Amino acid sequence: MNPIKKQARVAGLLYRLASIPAPFGLIYVPGKLIVLNNATATADHIRASEWLLRLGIASELLGFVMFILVVLALYRLFKPVNETYALAMMILILVSIPVSLLSVANEIAALIVVSGVDFLSAFNKAQLDGLAYLFMRLHSRESLIAEIFWGLWLFPFAILVIRSGFIPRVLGFLLIIAAFGYLADSVTFLLLPEYTSFVSKFATKLTICELPIIFWLLIWGVKDQHLNKPFPDPAIA
């Protein structure tokens, strides 16, 4: 197998594996545990389904760590196309990792709060329930902040795809659409929170446009007719 095709498929495989835990940890688990504006019900759900929250935490940590490998693989693949854009792509997604890990720390804090450990005995149940709810909501809010970088990294990624010649250009344009989806969701929450629910319905659908590049890299890798063509000169690309 051509080295470029092999590298593309490795990147696609890692990309797919890293994306599997995300819906479970970021969407399913919070949806099952959080009852909006009801701290007591949320805390009771955590106590009753502690194992579910722990699985969610583990899935998020696995996904974030694997994404480091994803971006390194993509950097190796696209560095010959344009090193500057490849580096920008890598830096932007790596910046999101600490923010995402901090959001997971809030879920761990929620687990501690509802566990009934002795050093929290000074708080009554209502206060502990409120703290658990706060930490769970902070997790969601910090994930929205991380979305800024989940969107921004797709712009240099898209440019690299469009300029590469070995991946269909349309996949690059789809990445740009996905980037606007992530950014719209996050920016609306930060600046216009009253419109968050409305915008999120459409923004979430736009982020699905990130999926085609994952499956292209995994299944096809690169266009066979471009395997032996030279990359464009980065100085004039």
CSV table of C-alpha atoms in Angstrom, one decimal, residues 44-219:
chain,number,residue,atom,x,y,z
A,44,ASP,CA,-30.6,11.5,43.0
A,45,HIS,CA,-30.0,10.4,39.4
A,46,ILE,CA,-26.3,10.5,40.0
A,47,ARG,CA,-26.6,8.5,43.2
A,48,ALA,CA,-28.8,5.9,41.5
A,49,SER,CA,-26.6,5.7,38.4
A,50,GLU,CA,-23.1,6.4,39.6
A,51,TRP,CA,-21.8,3.7,37.3
A,52,LEU,CA,-23.3,5.5,34.3
A,53,LEU,CA,-21.5,8.8,35.2
A,54,ARG,CA,-18.2,6.9,35.7
A,55,LEU,CA,-18.6,5.3,32.3
A,56,GLY,CA,-19.2,8.7,30.8
A,57,ILE,CA,-16.1,10.1,32.4
A,58,ALA,CA,-14.0,7.1,31.2
A,59,SER,CA,-15.4,7.5,27.6
A,60,GLU,CA,-14.6,11.2,27.5
A,61,LEU,CA,-11.1,10.7,28.8
A,62,LEU,CA,-10.5,8.0,26.2
A,63,GLY,CA,-11.8,10.1,23.4
A,64,PHE,CA,-9.7,13.2,24.4
A,65,VAL,CA,-6.5,11.2,24.7
A,66,MET,CA,-7.1,9.4,21.4
A,67,PHE,CA,-7.7,12.7,19.7
A,68,ILE,CA,-4.1,13.7,20.4
A,69,LEU,CA,-3.1,10.7,18.3
A,70,VAL,CA,-5.6,11.7,15.6
A,71,VAL,CA,-4.2,15.2,15.2
A,72,LEU,CA,-0.6,13.9,15.1
A,73,ALA,CA,-1.6,11.5,12.4
A,74,LEU,CA,-3.3,14.2,10.4
A,75,TYR,CA,-0.3,16.5,10.9
A,76,ARG,CA,2.0,13.9,9.4
A,77,LEU,CA,-0.4,13.4,6.5
A,78,PHE,CA,-0.9,17.0,5.6
A,79,LYS,CA,2.5,18.5,6.5
A,80,PRO,CA,3.8,18.1,3.0
A,81,VAL,CA,0.8,20.0,1.7
A,82,ASN,CA,1.4,23.1,3.8
A,83,GLU,CA,3.3,22.9,7.1
A,84,THR,CA,1.9,26.2,8.4
A,85,TYR,CA,-1.7,25.2,8.1
A,86,ALA,CA,-0.9,21.7,9.4
A,87,LEU,CA,0.7,23.2,12.5
A,88,ALA,CA,-2.2,25.6,13.0
A,89,MET,CA,-4.6,22.7,12.8
A,90,MET,CA,-2.7,20.7,15.4
A,91,ILE,CA,-2.3,23.6,17.8
A,92,LEU,CA,-6.0,24.6,17.7
A,93,ILE,CA,-7.3,21.1,18.6
A,94,LEU,CA,-4.6,20.5,21.2
A,95,VAL,CA,-5.6,23.7,23.0
A,96,SER,CA,-9.1,22.3,23.4
A,97,ILE,CA,-7.8,19.2,25.3
A,98,PRO,CA,-7.0,20.9,28.6
A,99,VAL,CA,-10.4,22.7,28.5
A,100,SER,CA,-12.1,19.3,27.9
A,101,LEU,CA,-10.2,17.6,30.6
A,102,LEU,CA,-11.2,20.4,33.0
A,103,SER,CA,-14.9,19.8,32.2
A,104,VAL,CA,-14.4,16.1,33.1
A,105,ALA,CA,-13.0,17.2,36.5
A,106,ASN,CA,-16.3,18.8,37.2
A,107,GLU,CA,-18.1,15.5,36.7
A,108,ILE,CA,-15.6,13.9,39.1
A,109,ALA,CA,-16.4,16.6,41.6
A,110,ALA,CA,-20.1,15.9,41.3
A,111,LEU,CA,-19.4,12.2,42.1
A,112,ILE,CA,-17.5,13.2,45.2
A,113,VAL,CA,-20.2,15.6,46.4
A,114,VAL,CA,-23.0,12.9,46.2
A,115,SER,CA,-20.8,10.2,47.7
A,116,GLY,CA,-21.4,11.3,51.3
A,117,VAL,CA,-17.7,11.5,52.3
A,118,ASP,CA,-17.0,12.7,55.8
A,119,PHE,CA,-15.4,16.0,55.0
A,120,LEU,CA,-18.6,17.2,53.4
A,121,SER,CA,-20.6,16.5,56.5
A,122,ALA,CA,-20.8,20.3,57.2
A,123,PHE,CA,-23.2,20.6,54.2
A,124,ASN,CA,-26.8,19.5,54.3
A,125,LYS,CA,-28.4,17.4,51.6
A,126,ALA,CA,-29.9,20.3,49.8
A,127,GLN,CA,-26.6,22.1,49.6
A,128,LEU,CA,-24.8,19.0,48.4
A,129,ASP,CA,-27.5,18.5,45.7
A,130,GLY,CA,-27.0,22.1,44.6
A,131,LEU,CA,-23.3,21.6,44.3
A,132,ALA,CA,-23.6,18.4,42.4
A,133,TYR,CA,-26.0,20.1,39.9
A,134,LEU,CA,-23.6,23.1,39.6
A,135,PHE,CA,-20.7,20.8,38.8
A,136,MET,CA,-22.7,18.9,36.2
A,137,ARG,CA,-23.8,22.2,34.5
A,138,LEU,CA,-20.2,23.5,34.6
A,139,HIS,CA,-19.2,20.3,32.7
A,140,SER,CA,-21.7,21.2,29.9
A,141,ARG,CA,-20.7,24.9,29.8
A,142,GLU,CA,-17.0,24.1,29.6
A,143,SER,CA,-17.7,21.7,26.8
A,144,LEU,CA,-19.3,24.6,24.9
A,145,ILE,CA,-16.2,26.6,25.4
A,146,ALA,CA,-14.1,23.7,24.0
A,147,GLU,CA,-16.4,23.8,21.0
A,148,ILE,CA,-14.8,27.1,20.0
A,149,PHE,CA,-11.6,25.2,19.2
A,150,TRP,CA,-13.5,22.2,17.9
A,151,GLY,CA,-14.7,24.6,15.2
A,152,LEU,CA,-11.6,26.6,14.7
A,153,TRP,CA,-9.3,23.7,14.0
A,154,LEU,CA,-11.6,22.6,11.1
A,155,PHE,CA,-10.7,25.7,9.1
A,156,PRO,CA,-7.0,24.9,8.5
A,157,PHE,CA,-8.0,21.3,8.2
A,158,ALA,CA,-10.4,22.2,5.5
A,159,ILE,CA,-7.9,24.3,3.6
A,160,LEU,CA,-5.4,21.4,3.7
A,161,VAL,CA,-8.0,19.0,2.3
A,162,ILE,CA,-9.0,21.4,-0.5
A,163,ARG,CA,-5.4,22.0,-1.5
A,164,SER,CA,-4.1,18.5,-1.1
A,165,GLY,CA,-5.4,17.1,-4.4
A,166,PHE,CA,-5.6,13.6,-2.9
A,167,ILE,CA,-8.9,14.1,-1.1
A,168,PRO,CA,-12.1,15.4,-2.7
A,169,ARG,CA,-12.3,19.1,-2.4
A,170,VAL,CA,-16.0,18.9,-1.4
A,171,LEU,CA,-15.0,17.3,1.9
A,172,GLY,CA,-13.0,20.4,2.7
A,173,PHE,CA,-16.1,22.6,2.1
A,174,LEU,CA,-18.1,20.3,4.4
A,175,LEU,CA,-15.5,20.8,7.1
A,176,ILE,CA,-16.0,24.5,6.9
A,177,ILE,CA,-19.8,24.0,7.3
A,178,ALA,CA,-19.1,21.8,10.4
A,179,ALA,CA,-16.8,24.5,11.8
A,180,PHE,CA,-19.5,27.1,11.6
A,181,GLY,CA,-21.9,24.7,13.3
A,182,TYR,CA,-19.5,24.3,16.3
A,183,LEU,CA,-18.8,28.0,16.5
A,184,ALA,CA,-22.5,29.0,16.2
A,185,ASP,CA,-23.4,26.8,19.1
A,186,SER,CA,-20.7,28.1,21.4
A,187,VAL,CA,-20.8,31.8,20.5
A,188,THR,CA,-24.6,31.9,20.8
A,189,PHE,CA,-24.3,30.4,24.3
A,190,LEU,CA,-21.7,33.0,25.3
A,191,LEU,CA,-23.2,36.1,23.7
A,192,LEU,CA,-26.9,35.4,23.1
A,193,PRO,CA,-27.9,32.8,25.7
A,194,GLU,CA,-31.6,33.4,25.2
A,195,TYR,CA,-31.2,32.0,21.6
A,196,THR,CA,-29.1,29.0,22.6
A,197,SER,CA,-31.9,26.3,22.3
A,198,PHE,CA,-33.0,27.7,18.9
A,199,VAL,CA,-29.6,27.9,17.4
A,200,SER,CA,-28.4,24.6,18.8
A,201,LYS,CA,-31.1,22.7,16.9
A,202,PHE,CA,-29.5,23.8,13.6
A,203,ALA,CA,-25.9,24.1,14.6
A,204,THR,CA,-25.8,20.5,15.8
A,205,LYS,CA,-27.0,19.3,12.3
A,206,LEU,CA,-24.2,21.3,10.7
A,207,THR,CA,-21.5,19.6,12.8
A,208,ILE,CA,-22.5,16.3,11.1
A,209,CYS,CA,-20.7,17.5,8.0
A,210,GLU,CA,-17.5,16.5,9.8
A,211,LEU,CA,-18.4,12.8,9.4
A,212,PRO,CA,-17.7,12.4,5.7
A,213,ILE,CA,-14.0,13.1,6.0
A,214,ILE,CA,-13.7,10.5,8.7
A,215,PHE,CA,-15.2,7.7,6.5
A,216,TRP,CA,-13.3,8.8,3.4
A,217,LEU,CA,-9.9,8.6,5.2
A,218,LEU,CA,-10.8,5.3,6.8
A,219,ILE,CA,-12.2,3.6,3.7
